[in-house]
Amino acid sequence: MAASSAASANDEGCEAPLLSIADDTVHNFVDYKGRSVSRSLSGGWRSAGFIIGVEITERFAFYGIQANLISYLTGPLHQSMAMAAENVNTWSGTASMLPLLGAFVADAWLGRYRTILCSSLLYILGLGLLTLSAVLPSSVCHTTENSTSCRPSQFQIILFFCSLYLVALAQGGHKPSVQAFGADQFDVRDPQECKSRSSFFNWWYFGMCVGVMFTLWILSYIQDNLSWGLGFGIPCITMAVGLIIFLLGTKTYRYSFNENKNNPFMRILQVFIAAARNWRMDYSPTSSVDKELGETLPRRGANQFKFLEKALASASDGSKKEWAVCNVNQVEDAKTVLRLVPIWTTCLGYAIVFSQPPTFFTKQGATMDRSIGSGFKIPAASLQTFISLSIAIFIPIYDRIIVPVARFFTKRQSGITMLQRIGTGMILSMVAVIVAAVVEKKRLQLAIDYGLVDEPKATVPMSVWWLVPQYALLGVADVFTMVGLQEFFYDQVPNGLRSLGLSLYLSIFGIGSFLSSFLISAIEKATGGDGHVSWFSNNLNRAHLDYFYWLLAGLSSVQLAFYLYFSRSYLYNTERKF
């Protein structure tokens, strides 16, 4: 996980030479009326507190839907376990990919503040319609000699899925904008605020997990035992409260603006178009064109992606018109974005593992002894609380103990590099899925020993607390990898594309969910034919989730090897003026 010495010299903005600030004005930021802002009267933790509060309510609402979604699909909607798992992964993947669209809207047009407002209103609408779909009476009922079973109407199903994806669309605009807007409240030119920004990502994730914990304990119980309509309605109310909290901080926020009025997306895209247009041209950065422009490429990373340097050359389309020439900063920005691709790709294995707790981990727990005291059973989905609980416990330990100790040895403000942090979490996630495989093997053996193989609704005499280690390990892994990815993709993109950077981090988990869905579908077809029992049989006592977990462990080890290779050669982006 150690990055190369070339990368380690200046891996984070805090370690770059800080700009001297003669007055109290925060440069490149304005207040809500477009005026210059004072450092002492705006931003910092006073503004970040409102934004972390918004994140707590948004995560409460989102996980109030996602955490127990598989139970709703296999229960009131009567879907098979494999189909429900595929639908959950597809929706989760879509929800994680849509931030790319939301980031584009925020960075190119609306700005982060207005994008958060619009997304919050759309969020409330989607959750309201979702609640409506759950309270509509089922209209298709079949009566047999012993019982009557009712299924939702086609309209109810369509309304449910339309509302579900409306929530995903709203989350796509909300998620990257809120986090980037929160990080904007800390000025990296100020030594104290720069150090606080690194802690912000830790405490941001801490606040998020507090919201998730309340969701898993409260809403899972309400949805399983009281009413799905109430279980979906509470997130709607919570999201409205979150919008009010966000508006309360309006006058304290710092609003970033781009001095370069060009669309930041178009500036990057222009480099790739120009390089492709000039690909046949023999060109060197020391050509006369550069001399006329008075520009030379920086030495740092100059040997990487040299084909993009052709965008610096002027070219003609055969007429008198000459194409515009990209400048050096544009090319360097394009290189910066392209450097992220190998890291992004090699984190997909982690994202596949991350997709399992809301699906198979939950179904696994539903078959086990969940009794507490006399007559009370904890909801299977609430087991995900142990992920959030381990995060909430470990983040203060990491921020207050591990980082200072590591800082003493490495002389870095962050203790370890961002890529080292991400890689550590990958190792822990691989250990977690191995533990899950071992526990599932023991559960299957107990089902055989007690003659419960053909009784899918019977409780296997194995305490649900056996699942706690795999949940806890994933929580600690998240502290390293998830928070590390957030900071990495925010810090390593050009200044005008901060929301894009965070949406790229989220898209890792979107693609990971799609890959998980693809794996489930492919394995279901490969193992369920010719009278064989699928790995994902509706009867978990005959299924083989342990085989699937071992497969994920193998994939994790392969992606970790590739990650180590690319992270060692990664060149960190340094702080530049724009």
Coordinates of C-alpha atoms in Angstrom, one line a residue:
M1 CA 0.0 0.0 0.0
A2 CA 2.9 2.3 0.3
A3 CA 3.1 4.8 -2.4
S4 CA 6.4 5.6 -4.1
S5 CA 8.7 8.2 -2.6
A6 CA 7.9 10.4 -5.5
A7 CA 4.3 10.4 -4.5
S8 CA 4.9 10.8 -0.9
A9 CA 6.7 14.1 -0.9
N10 CA 3.5 16.1 -1.4
D11 CA 0.5 13.9 -1.2
E12 CA -2.1 16.2 0.2
G13 CA -3.0 19.9 -0.1
C14 CA -2.1 20.5 3.6
E15 CA 1.5 19.5 2.9
A16 CA 1.9 21.9 -0.1
P17 CA 3.4 25.3 0.6
L18 CA 0.6 27.4 2.1
L19 CA -0.3 30.7 0.6
S20 CA 0.3 33.8 2.8
I21 CA -3.0 35.5 3.7
A22 CA -2.6 39.1 4.8
D23 CA -6.2 39.7 5.8
D24 CA -9.2 37.9 7.0
T25 CA -10.8 37.6 3.6
V26 CA -11.2 34.1 2.1
H27 CA -10.2 34.2 -1.5
N28 CA -12.3 32.5 -4.3
F29 CA -15.3 32.4 -2.0
V30 CA -18.3 34.7 -1.5
D31 CA -21.3 34.8 0.9
Y32 CA -24.9 34.2 0.0
K33 CA -25.2 37.8 -1.5
G34 CA -22.1 37.4 -3.6
R35 CA -19.9 39.5 -1.3
S36 CA -16.4 38.8 -0.1
V37 CA -16.4 36.6 3.0
S38 CA -14.6 36.9 6.3
R39 CA -12.7 33.9 7.6
S40 CA -13.8 34.5 11.2
L41 CA -17.5 35.0 10.4
S42 CA -18.1 32.2 7.9
G43 CA -17.3 28.6 7.0
G44 CA -15.3 26.2 9.2
W45 CA -17.0 24.0 11.7
R46 CA -19.9 26.4 12.3
S47 CA -21.1 25.8 8.7
A48 CA -20.0 22.2 8.5
G49 CA -22.2 21.4 11.5
F50 CA -25.3 22.3 9.5
I51 CA -24.1 20.3 6.5
I52 CA -23.2 17.2 8.7
G53 CA -26.7 17.5 10.2
V54 CA -28.2 17.4 6.6
E55 CA -26.1 14.3 5.9
I56 CA -27.4 12.5 9.0
T57 CA -31.1 13.1 7.9
E58 CA -30.4 12.2 4.3
R59 CA -28.6 8.9 5.2
F60 CA -31.5 8.1 7.7
A61 CA -33.9 8.5 4.8
F62 CA -31.9 6.7 2.2
Y63 CA -31.0 3.7 4.3
G64 CA -34.5 3.6 5.6
I65 CA -35.3 2.5 2.1
Q66 CA -32.2 0.5 1.1
A67 CA -31.5 -1.5 4.3
N68 CA -34.7 -3.5 4.3
L69 CA -35.6 -3.3 0.7
I70 CA -35.0 -7.0 0.0
S71 CA -37.5 -7.8 2.7
Y72 CA -40.2 -5.7 1.0
L73 CA -39.4 -7.2 -2.3
T74 CA -39.5 -10.8 -1.1
G75 CA -42.5 -10.0 1.2
P76 CA -45.3 -7.7 0.0
L77 CA -44.1 -7.8 -3.7
H78 CA -43.6 -11.6 -3.6
Q79 CA -40.3 -11.7 -5.6
S80 CA -37.8 -14.6 -5.4
M81 CA -34.6 -14.1 -3.4
A82 CA -32.4 -14.0 -6.5
M83 CA -34.7 -11.6 -8.3
A84 CA -35.0 -9.4 -5.2
A85 CA -31.2 -9.3 -4.7
E86 CA -30.7 -8.3 -8.4
N87 CA -33.3 -5.6 -8.1
V88 CA -31.7 -4.2 -4.9
N89 CA -28.2 -4.2 -6.5
T90 CA -29.5 -2.6 -9.7
W91 CA -31.2 0.1 -7.8
S92 CA -28.2 0.7 -5.5
G93 CA -26.0 0.7 -8.6
T94 CA -28.2 3.3 -10.3
A95 CA -28.3 5.4 -7.2
S96 CA -24.5 5.4 -7.0
M97 CA -24.1 6.2 -10.7
L98 CA -26.5 9.1 -10.9
P99 CA -24.2 11.4 -8.8
L100 CA -22.2 11.7 -12.1
L101 CA -25.2 13.5 -13.5
G102 CA -25.8 15.4 -10.3
A103 CA -22.1 16.5 -10.2
F104 CA -22.3 17.7 -13.8
V105 CA -25.3 19.8 -13.1
A106 CA -23.8 21.2 -9.9
D107 CA -20.3 22.0 -11.3
A108 CA -21.4 23.3 -14.7
W109 CA -24.7 25.1 -14.1
L110 CA -26.7 25.3 -10.8
G111 CA -23.9 25.3 -8.3
R112 CA -23.8 23.1 -5.2
Y113 CA -26.2 25.1 -3.0
R114 CA -29.0 25.3 -5.5
T115 CA -28.5 21.6 -6.5
I116 CA -28.9 20.6 -2.9
L117 CA -32.1 22.6 -2.7
C118 CA -33.6 21.1 -5.8
S119 CA -32.5 17.5 -4.9
S120 CA -34.0 17.8 -1.4
L121 CA -37.4 18.8 -2.9
L122 CA -37.2 15.9 -5.4
Y123 CA -36.2 13.6 -2.5
I124 CA -39.3 14.5 -0.5
L125 CA -41.5 14.0 -3.5
G126 CA -40.0 10.5 -4.2
L127 CA -40.4 9.4 -0.6
G128 CA -43.9 10.7 -0.5
L129 CA -44.9 8.7 -3.6
L130 CA -43.1 5.6 -2.2
T131 CA -45.2 5.9 1.0
L132 CA -48.3 6.2 -1.1
S133 CA -47.4 3.0 -3.0
A134 CA -47.0 1.1 0.2
V135 CA -50.4 2.1 1.7
L136 CA -52.5 1.4 -1.4
P137 CA -54.6 -1.7 -0.8
S138 CA -53.6 -4.9 -2.7
S139 CA -56.2 -5.6 -5.4
V140 CA -55.2 -9.0 -6.7
C141 CA -56.2 -11.8 -4.2
H142 CA -56.3 -15.5 -4.5
T143 CA -58.3 -17.7 -2.1
T144 CA -57.4 -21.3 -1.4
E145 CA -58.9 -23.8 1.0
N146 CA -56.6 -22.8 3.8
S147 CA -55.7 -19.2 3.2
T148 CA -56.1 -16.0 1.1
S149 CA -53.0 -14.4 -0.5
C150 CA -53.0 -10.9 -1.9
R151 CA -50.6 -9.4 -4.4
P152 CA -50.1 -5.8 -5.3
S153 CA -51.7 -4.5 -8.5
Q154 CA -49.6 -3.7 -11.5
F155 CA -50.2 0.1 -10.9
Q156 CA -48.9 -0.3 -7.4
I157 CA -45.8 -2.1 -8.5
I158 CA -45.1 0.6 -11.2
L159 CA -45.7 3.4 -8.8
F160 CA -43.3 1.7 -6.3
F161 CA -40.5 1.4 -8.7
C162 CA -41.0 4.8 -10.3
S163 CA -40.9 6.3 -6.8
L164 CA -37.8 4.2 -5.9
Y165 CA -35.9 5.5 -8.9
L166 CA -37.0 9.0 -8.2
V167 CA -35.4 8.7 -4.8
A168 CA -32.2 7.5 -6.6
L169 CA -32.3 10.5 -8.9
A170 CA -32.6 12.9 -6.0
Q171 CA -29.8 11.2 -4.1
G172 CA -27.7 11.5 -7.3
G173 CA -27.8 15.3 -7.0
H174 CA -27.8 15.5 -3.3
K175 CA -24.9 13.3 -2.3
P176 CA -21.9 14.7 -4.2
S177 CA -23.0 18.3 -3.8
V178 CA -23.5 18.2 0.0
Q179 CA -20.2 16.6 0.7
A180 CA -18.3 18.9 -1.7
F181 CA -20.1 21.9 -0.3
G182 CA -19.1 20.8 3.3
A183 CA -15.5 20.5 2.3
D184 CA -15.6 23.9 0.7
Q185 CA -16.2 25.4 4.1
F186 CA -12.5 24.8 4.9
D187 CA -9.8 26.9 3.2
V188 CA -6.7 24.8 2.4
R189 CA -4.6 28.1 2.4
D190 CA -5.0 28.4 6.1
P191 CA -3.0 25.9 8.1
Q192 CA -5.6 25.3 10.8
E193 CA -8.5 25.0 8.4
C194 CA -6.5 22.7 6.1
K195 CA -5.9 20.3 9.0
S196 CA -9.6 20.6 9.9
R197 CA -10.7 19.6 6.4
S198 CA -8.9 16.2 6.7
S199 CA -10.8 15.7 10.0
F200 CA -14.0 16.8 8.4
F201 CA -14.1 13.7 6.2
N202 CA -13.8 11.5 9.3
W203 CA -16.5 13.3 11.2
W204 CA -18.7 13.5 8.2
Y205 CA -18.7 9.8 7.9
F206 CA -19.2 9.5 11.7
G207 CA -22.3 11.6 11.4
M208 CA -23.6 9.6 8.5
C209 CA -23.2 6.4 10.4
V210 CA -25.1 7.8 13.4
G211 CA -28.0 8.4 11.0
V212 CA -27.7 4.9 9.6
M213 CA -27.7 3.3 13.1
F214 CA -31.0 5.0 14.0
T215 CA -32.4 3.9 10.7
L216 CA -31.5 0.3 11.1
W217 CA -32.8 0.0 14.6
I218 CA -36.0 2.0 14.4
L219 CA -37.2 1.7 10.8
S220 CA -36.3 -1.9 10.3
Y221 CA -38.5 -2.8 13.4
I222 CA -41.4 -0.6 12.2
Q223 CA -41.3 -2.0 8.7
D224 CA -41.1 -5.7 9.8
N225 CA -43.6 -5.5 12.7
L226 CA -45.9 -2.4 12.2
S227 CA -46.4 -0.9 8.8
W228 CA -44.4 -0.5 5.6
G229 CA -46.4 2.8 4.9
L230 CA -45.1 4.2 8.2
G231 CA -41.7 2.8 7.6
F232 CA -41.5 4.7 4.3
G233 CA -43.3 7.8 5.6
I234 CA -40.9 8.5 8.5
P235 CA -37.9 9.0 6.0
C236 CA -40.1 11.5 4.1
I237 CA -40.6 13.6 7.2
T238 CA -36.9 13.3 8.2
M239 CA -35.8 14.5 4.7
A240 CA -38.1 17.6 5.2
V241 CA -36.4 18.3 8.5
G242 CA -33.0 18.0 6.8
L243 CA -34.0 20.6 4.3
I244 CA -34.9 23.0 7.1
I245 CA -31.6 22.4 8.8
F246 CA -29.7 23.1 5.6
L247 CA -31.6 26.4 5.0
L248 CA -30.8 27.6 8.6
G249 CA -27.1 27.7 7.7
T250 CA -27.5 29.8 4.5
K251 CA -26.0 33.0 5.9
T252 CA -22.9 31.2 7.3
Y253 CA -21.9 29.3 4.2
R254 CA -19.0 30.0 1.9
Y255 CA -19.9 29.7 -1.8
S256 CA -17.1 28.9 -4.2
F257 CA -16.9 30.5 -7.6
N258 CA -14.7 29.7 -10.6
E259 CA -12.7 32.7 -11.8
N260 CA -12.4 30.9 -15.1
K261 CA -15.9 31.3 -16.6
N262 CA -15.4 28.3 -19.0
N263 CA -17.3 25.2 -18.2
P264 CA -14.9 22.9 -16.3
F265 CA -16.2 19.8 -18.0
M266 CA -15.7 21.4 -21.4
R267 CA -12.1 22.4 -20.6
I268 CA -11.2 18.8 -19.9
L269 CA -13.2 17.4 -22.8
Q270 CA -11.5 19.9 -25.2
V271 CA -8.1 18.4 -24.4
F272 CA -9.2 14.9 -25.3
I273 CA -10.9 16.2 -28.5
A274 CA -7.8 18.2 -29.5
A275 CA -5.4 15.3 -28.8
A276 CA -7.5 13.0 -30.9
R277 CA -7.7 15.5 -33.7
N278 CA -3.9 15.9 -33.7
W279 CA -3.0 12.3 -33.1
R280 CA -1.2 11.9 -36.5
M281 CA 0.9 15.0 -35.8
D282 CA 4.5 14.7 -34.7
Y283 CA 4.7 17.1 -31.8
S284 CA 7.1 17.9 -29.0
P285 CA 6.4 20.2 -26.1
T286 CA 9.6 22.1 -27.0
S287 CA 8.2 23.0 -30.4
S288 CA 8.0 26.5 -31.6
V289 CA 4.3 26.7 -30.8
D290 CA 5.2 26.5 -27.0
K291 CA 7.9 29.0 -27.4
E292 CA 5.4 31.4 -28.9
L293 CA 3.0 30.8 -26.1
G294 CA 5.8 31.1 -23.5
E295 CA 4.7 27.8 -21.8
T296 CA 6.5 24.7 -20.8
L297 CA 5.1 21.5 -19.3
P298 CA 5.8 20.9 -15.6
R299 CA 8.4 18.2 -15.0
R300 CA 6.1 16.4 -12.5
G301 CA 4.3 13.6 -14.4
A302 CA 5.5 14.9 -17.8
N303 CA 6.2 11.4 -19.0
Q304 CA 2.6 10.2 -18.3
F305 CA -0.1 10.4 -20.9
K306 CA 2.2 12.2 -23.4
F307 CA -0.4 11.8 -26.1
L308 CA -2.5 14.5 -24.4
E309 CA 0.3 17.0 -25.0
K310 CA -0.7 17.0 -28.7
A311 CA -3.7 19.1 -27.6
L312 CA -1.1 22.0 -27.2
A313 CA -0.4 22.0 -30.9
S314 CA -2.4 24.2 -33.3
A315 CA -4.0 22.6 -36.3
S316 CA -6.2 23.6 -39.2
D317 CA -9.2 21.8 -40.7
G318 CA -8.0 22.6 -44.2
S319 CA -9.6 26.0 -44.4
K320 CA -8.5 29.3 -43.1
K321 CA -10.0 28.5 -39.7
E322 CA -7.5 27.3 -37.2
W323 CA -8.6 25.2 -34.2
A324 CA -8.2 26.7 -30.7
V325 CA -5.1 25.6 -28.8
C326 CA -5.4 24.1 -25.3
N327 CA -3.2 25.6 -22.6
V328 CA -0.8 23.8 -20.3
N329 CA -3.2 23.9 -17.3
Q330 CA -5.9 22.3 -19.3
V331 CA -3.6 19.4 -20.3
E332 CA -2.4 19.0 -16.8
D333 CA -6.0 18.9 -15.5
A334 CA -6.9 16.2 -18.1
K335 CA -3.8 14.2 -17.0
T336 CA -4.9 14.5 -13.4
V337 CA -8.4 13.1 -14.2
L338 CA -6.9 10.2 -16.3
R339 CA -4.5 9.2 -13.4
L340 CA -7.6 8.4 -11.3
V341 CA -8.8 5.7 -13.7
P342 CA -6.5 2.8 -12.5
I343 CA -7.3 3.6 -8.9
W344 CA -11.0 3.8 -9.7
T345 CA -11.0 0.5 -11.5
T346 CA -9.0 -1.5 -8.9
C347 CA -11.5 -0.5 -6.2
L348 CA -14.4 -2.2 -7.9
G349 CA -13.8 -5.5 -6.0
Y350 CA -14.2 -3.7 -2.7
A351 CA -17.5 -2.3 -4.0
I352 CA -18.8 -5.7 -4.8
V353 CA -18.2 -6.9 -1.2
F354 CA -19.8 -3.7 0.0
S355 CA -23.0 -4.6 -1.8
Q356 CA -23.6 -7.8 0.3
P357 CA -24.8 -6.6 3.7
P358 CA -28.2 -5.2 2.5
T359 CA -28.9 -8.5 0.5
F360 CA -27.4 -11.8 1.4
F361 CA -26.0 -10.9 4.8
T362 CA -29.6 -9.8 5.7
K363 CA -31.2 -13.0 4.4
Q364 CA -28.5 -15.0 6.1
G365 CA -29.4 -13.5 9.5
A366 CA -33.1 -14.0 8.9
T367 CA -32.7 -17.8 9.1
M368 CA -30.8 -17.7 12.5
D369 CA -31.8 -17.3 16.1
R370 CA -32.5 -13.6 16.6
S371 CA -34.2 -13.8 20.0
I372 CA -33.4 -11.3 22.7
G373 CA -35.1 -12.1 26.0
S374 CA -38.6 -13.6 25.9
G375 CA -40.5 -13.3 22.6
F376 CA -38.6 -10.4 21.0
K377 CA -36.7 -10.9 17.8
I378 CA -34.4 -8.3 16.3
P379 CA -35.1 -7.5 12.6
A380 CA -32.5 -9.1 10.3
A381 CA -31.8 -5.8 8.6
S382 CA -30.9 -4.2 11.9
L383 CA -27.7 -6.3 12.0
Q384 CA -26.3 -3.7 9.6
T385 CA -26.2 -1.5 12.7
F386 CA -23.0 -3.3 13.6
I387 CA -21.3 -1.8 10.5
S388 CA -22.3 1.7 11.6
L389 CA -21.5 1.0 15.3
S390 CA -18.0 -0.2 14.5
I391 CA -17.5 2.9 12.3
A392 CA -18.8 5.2 15.1
I393 CA -16.4 3.6 17.6
F394 CA -13.4 3.4 15.3
I395 CA -13.4 6.8 13.7
P396 CA -12.6 8.7 17.0
I397 CA -9.9 6.1 17.6
Y398 CA -8.5 6.6 14.1
D399 CA -8.7 10.4 14.2
R400 CA -7.4 10.9 17.8
I401 CA -5.0 8.0 18.3
I402 CA -3.9 6.3 15.1
V403 CA -3.4 9.5 13.0
P404 CA -1.3 11.3 15.7
V405 CA 0.9 8.2 16.3
A406 CA 1.4 7.7 12.5
R407 CA 2.1 11.4 12.2
F408 CA 4.9 11.1 14.6
F409 CA 6.6 8.5 12.5
T410 CA 5.7 9.7 9.0
K411 CA 5.8 13.5 9.6
R412 CA 2.6 13.8 7.6
Q413 CA -0.5 15.8 8.7
S414 CA -2.7 12.9 7.7
G415 CA -0.5 10.2 9.3
I416 CA -0.6 7.9 6.3
T417 CA -1.3 8.6 2.6
M418 CA -4.7 8.4 1.2
L419 CA -3.8 5.5 -0.9
Q420 CA -2.3 3.6 2.0
R421 CA -5.5 4.2 3.9
I422 CA -7.7 2.9 1.0
G423 CA -5.5 -0.3 0.6
T424 CA -5.7 -1.1 4.3
G425 CA -9.5 -1.2 4.1
M426 CA -9.4 -3.4 1.1
I427 CA -7.4 -6.0 3.1
L428 CA -9.9 -5.8 6.0
S429 CA -12.9 -6.3 3.6
M430 CA -11.3 -9.4 2.1
V431 CA -10.9 -10.8 5.7
A432 CA -14.6 -9.9 6.4
V433 CA -15.8 -11.9 3.4
I434 CA -13.7 -14.9 4.4
V435 CA -15.2 -14.8 7.9
A436 CA -18.6 -14.7 6.3
A437 CA -17.9 -17.8 4.3
V438 CA -16.7 -19.7 7.4
V439 CA -19.8 -18.7 9.4
E440 CA -22.2 -19.6 6.6
K441 CA -20.5 -23.0 6.3
K442 CA -21.1 -23.6 10.0
R443 CA -24.8 -22.5 9.6
L444 CA -25.3 -24.9 6.7
Q445 CA -23.8 -27.8 8.7
L446 CA -26.1 -27.1 11.7
A447 CA -29.1 -27.1 9.4
I448 CA -28.0 -30.6 8.2
D449 CA -27.3 -31.8 11.8
Y450 CA -30.8 -30.7 13.0
G451 CA -32.7 -32.0 9.9
L452 CA -33.7 -28.5 8.8
V453 CA -32.5 -28.7 5.2
D454 CA -36.0 -28.9 3.7
E455 CA -37.6 -26.5 6.2
P456 CA -36.6 -23.0 4.9
K457 CA -38.8 -21.1 7.4
A458 CA -37.4 -23.0 10.4
T459 CA -34.9 -21.1 12.6
V460 CA -31.5 -22.7 12.5
P461 CA -30.3 -23.1 16.2
M462 CA -27.3 -20.7 15.7
S463 CA -27.2 -17.3 17.4
V464 CA -27.3 -14.4 15.0
W465 CA -24.4 -12.9 17.0
W466 CA -22.1 -15.1 14.9
L467 CA -22.6 -12.6 12.1
V468 CA -21.3 -9.7 14.2
P469 CA -17.5 -10.1 13.3
Q470 CA -18.2 -9.9 9.5
Y471 CA -20.3 -6.7 10.0
A472 CA -17.8 -5.2 12.3
L473 CA -14.8 -5.9 10.0
L474 CA -16.7 -4.3 7.1
G475 CA -17.3 -1.2 9.3
V476 CA -13.6 -0.8 10.2
A477 CA -12.8 -1.4 6.5
D478 CA -15.1 1.5 5.6
V479 CA -13.3 3.8 8.0
F480 CA -10.2 3.2 6.0
T481 CA -11.4 2.8 2.4
M482 CA -14.7 4.7 2.2
V483 CA -13.4 7.8 4.0
G484 CA -10.1 7.5 2.1
L485 CA -11.8 7.4 -1.2
Q486 CA -14.0 10.4 -0.4
E487 CA -10.9 12.5 0.5
F488 CA -8.9 11.1 -2.4
F489 CA -11.4 11.9 -5.1
Y490 CA -12.2 15.3 -3.7
D491 CA -8.5 16.3 -3.3
Q492 CA -7.2 14.9 -6.5
V493 CA -9.4 16.5 -9.1
P494 CA -9.1 20.0 -10.5
N495 CA -10.6 22.7 -8.3
G496 CA -13.7 23.3 -10.6
L497 CA -14.6 19.6 -10.5
R498 CA -14.9 18.8 -6.8
S499 CA -18.4 17.5 -7.1
L500 CA -17.3 15.3 -10.1
G501 CA -14.5 13.9 -7.9
L502 CA -17.0 12.8 -5.2
S503 CA -19.4 11.4 -7.8
L504 CA -16.5 9.4 -9.3
Y505 CA -16.0 7.9 -5.8
L506 CA -19.7 7.1 -5.6
S507 CA -19.8 5.6 -9.1
I508 CA -17.3 2.9 -7.9
F509 CA -20.1 1.5 -5.7
G510 CA -22.6 1.9 -8.5
I511 CA -20.6 -0.2 -10.9
G512 CA -19.8 -2.6 -8.0
S513 CA -23.5 -3.1 -7.4
F514 CA -24.1 -3.7 -11.1
L515 CA -21.2 -6.2 -11.1
S516 CA -22.7 -7.9 -8.0
S517 CA -26.0 -8.2 -9.8
F518 CA -24.3 -9.6 -12.9
L519 CA -22.4 -12.2 -10.8
I520 CA -25.7 -13.2 -9.1
S521 CA -27.5 -13.6 -12.4
A522 CA -24.6 -15.5 -14.0
I523 CA -24.2 -17.8 -11.0
E524 CA -27.9 -18.4 -10.8
K525 CA -28.0 -19.6 -14.4
A526 CA -24.9 -21.6 -14.1
T527 CA -25.7 -23.4 -10.9
G528 CA -29.5 -23.7 -11.0
G529 CA -30.1 -25.6 -14.2
D530 CA -30.6 -29.4 -14.9
G531 CA -32.3 -30.0 -11.5
H532 CA -29.4 -28.6 -9.5
V533 CA -29.9 -26.4 -6.5
S534 CA -28.7 -22.8 -7.1
W535 CA -26.2 -21.1 -4.9
F536 CA -29.0 -18.6 -4.3
S537 CA -31.9 -21.0 -3.7
N538 CA -34.9 -19.5 -1.9
N539 CA -34.3 -22.2 0.6
L540 CA -31.0 -20.9 2.1
N541 CA -30.5 -24.2 3.8
R542 CA -29.9 -25.8 0.4
A543 CA -28.2 -22.8 -1.1
H544 CA -24.4 -22.1 -1.0
L545 CA -23.8 -18.5 -0.1
D546 CA -20.4 -19.8 1.3
Y547 CA -19.2 -20.6 -2.2
F548 CA -20.2 -17.1 -3.3
Y549 CA -18.3 -15.5 -0.4
W550 CA -15.2 -17.5 -1.3
L551 CA -15.5 -16.3 -4.9
L552 CA -15.7 -12.7 -3.6
A553 CA -12.6 -13.3 -1.5
G554 CA -10.7 -14.6 -4.5
L555 CA -11.8 -11.5 -6.6
S556 CA -10.7 -9.3 -3.7
S557 CA -7.3 -10.7 -3.6
V558 CA -6.8 -10.2 -7.4
Q559 CA -8.0 -6.6 -7.3
L560 CA -5.8 -5.9 -4.3
A561 CA -2.7 -7.0 -6.2
F562 CA -3.6 -4.7 -9.1
Y563 CA -4.3 -1.9 -6.7
L564 CA -0.9 -2.2 -5.0
Y565 CA 0.8 -2.1 -8.4
F566 CA -1.0 1.1 -9.5
S567 CA -0.9 2.9 -6.2
R568 CA 2.9 2.6 -5.9
S569 CA 3.3 4.5 -9.2
Y570 CA 0.5 7.1 -8.6
L571 CA 1.6 10.7 -8.8
Y572 CA -0.4 12.9 -6.4
N573 CA -1.8 16.1 -7.7
T574 CA -0.3 19.1 -6.0
E575 CA -2.1 22.4 -5.2
R576 CA -2.1 24.7 -8.2
K577 CA -3.4 28.2 -8.8
F578 CA -6.3 28.5 -11.3

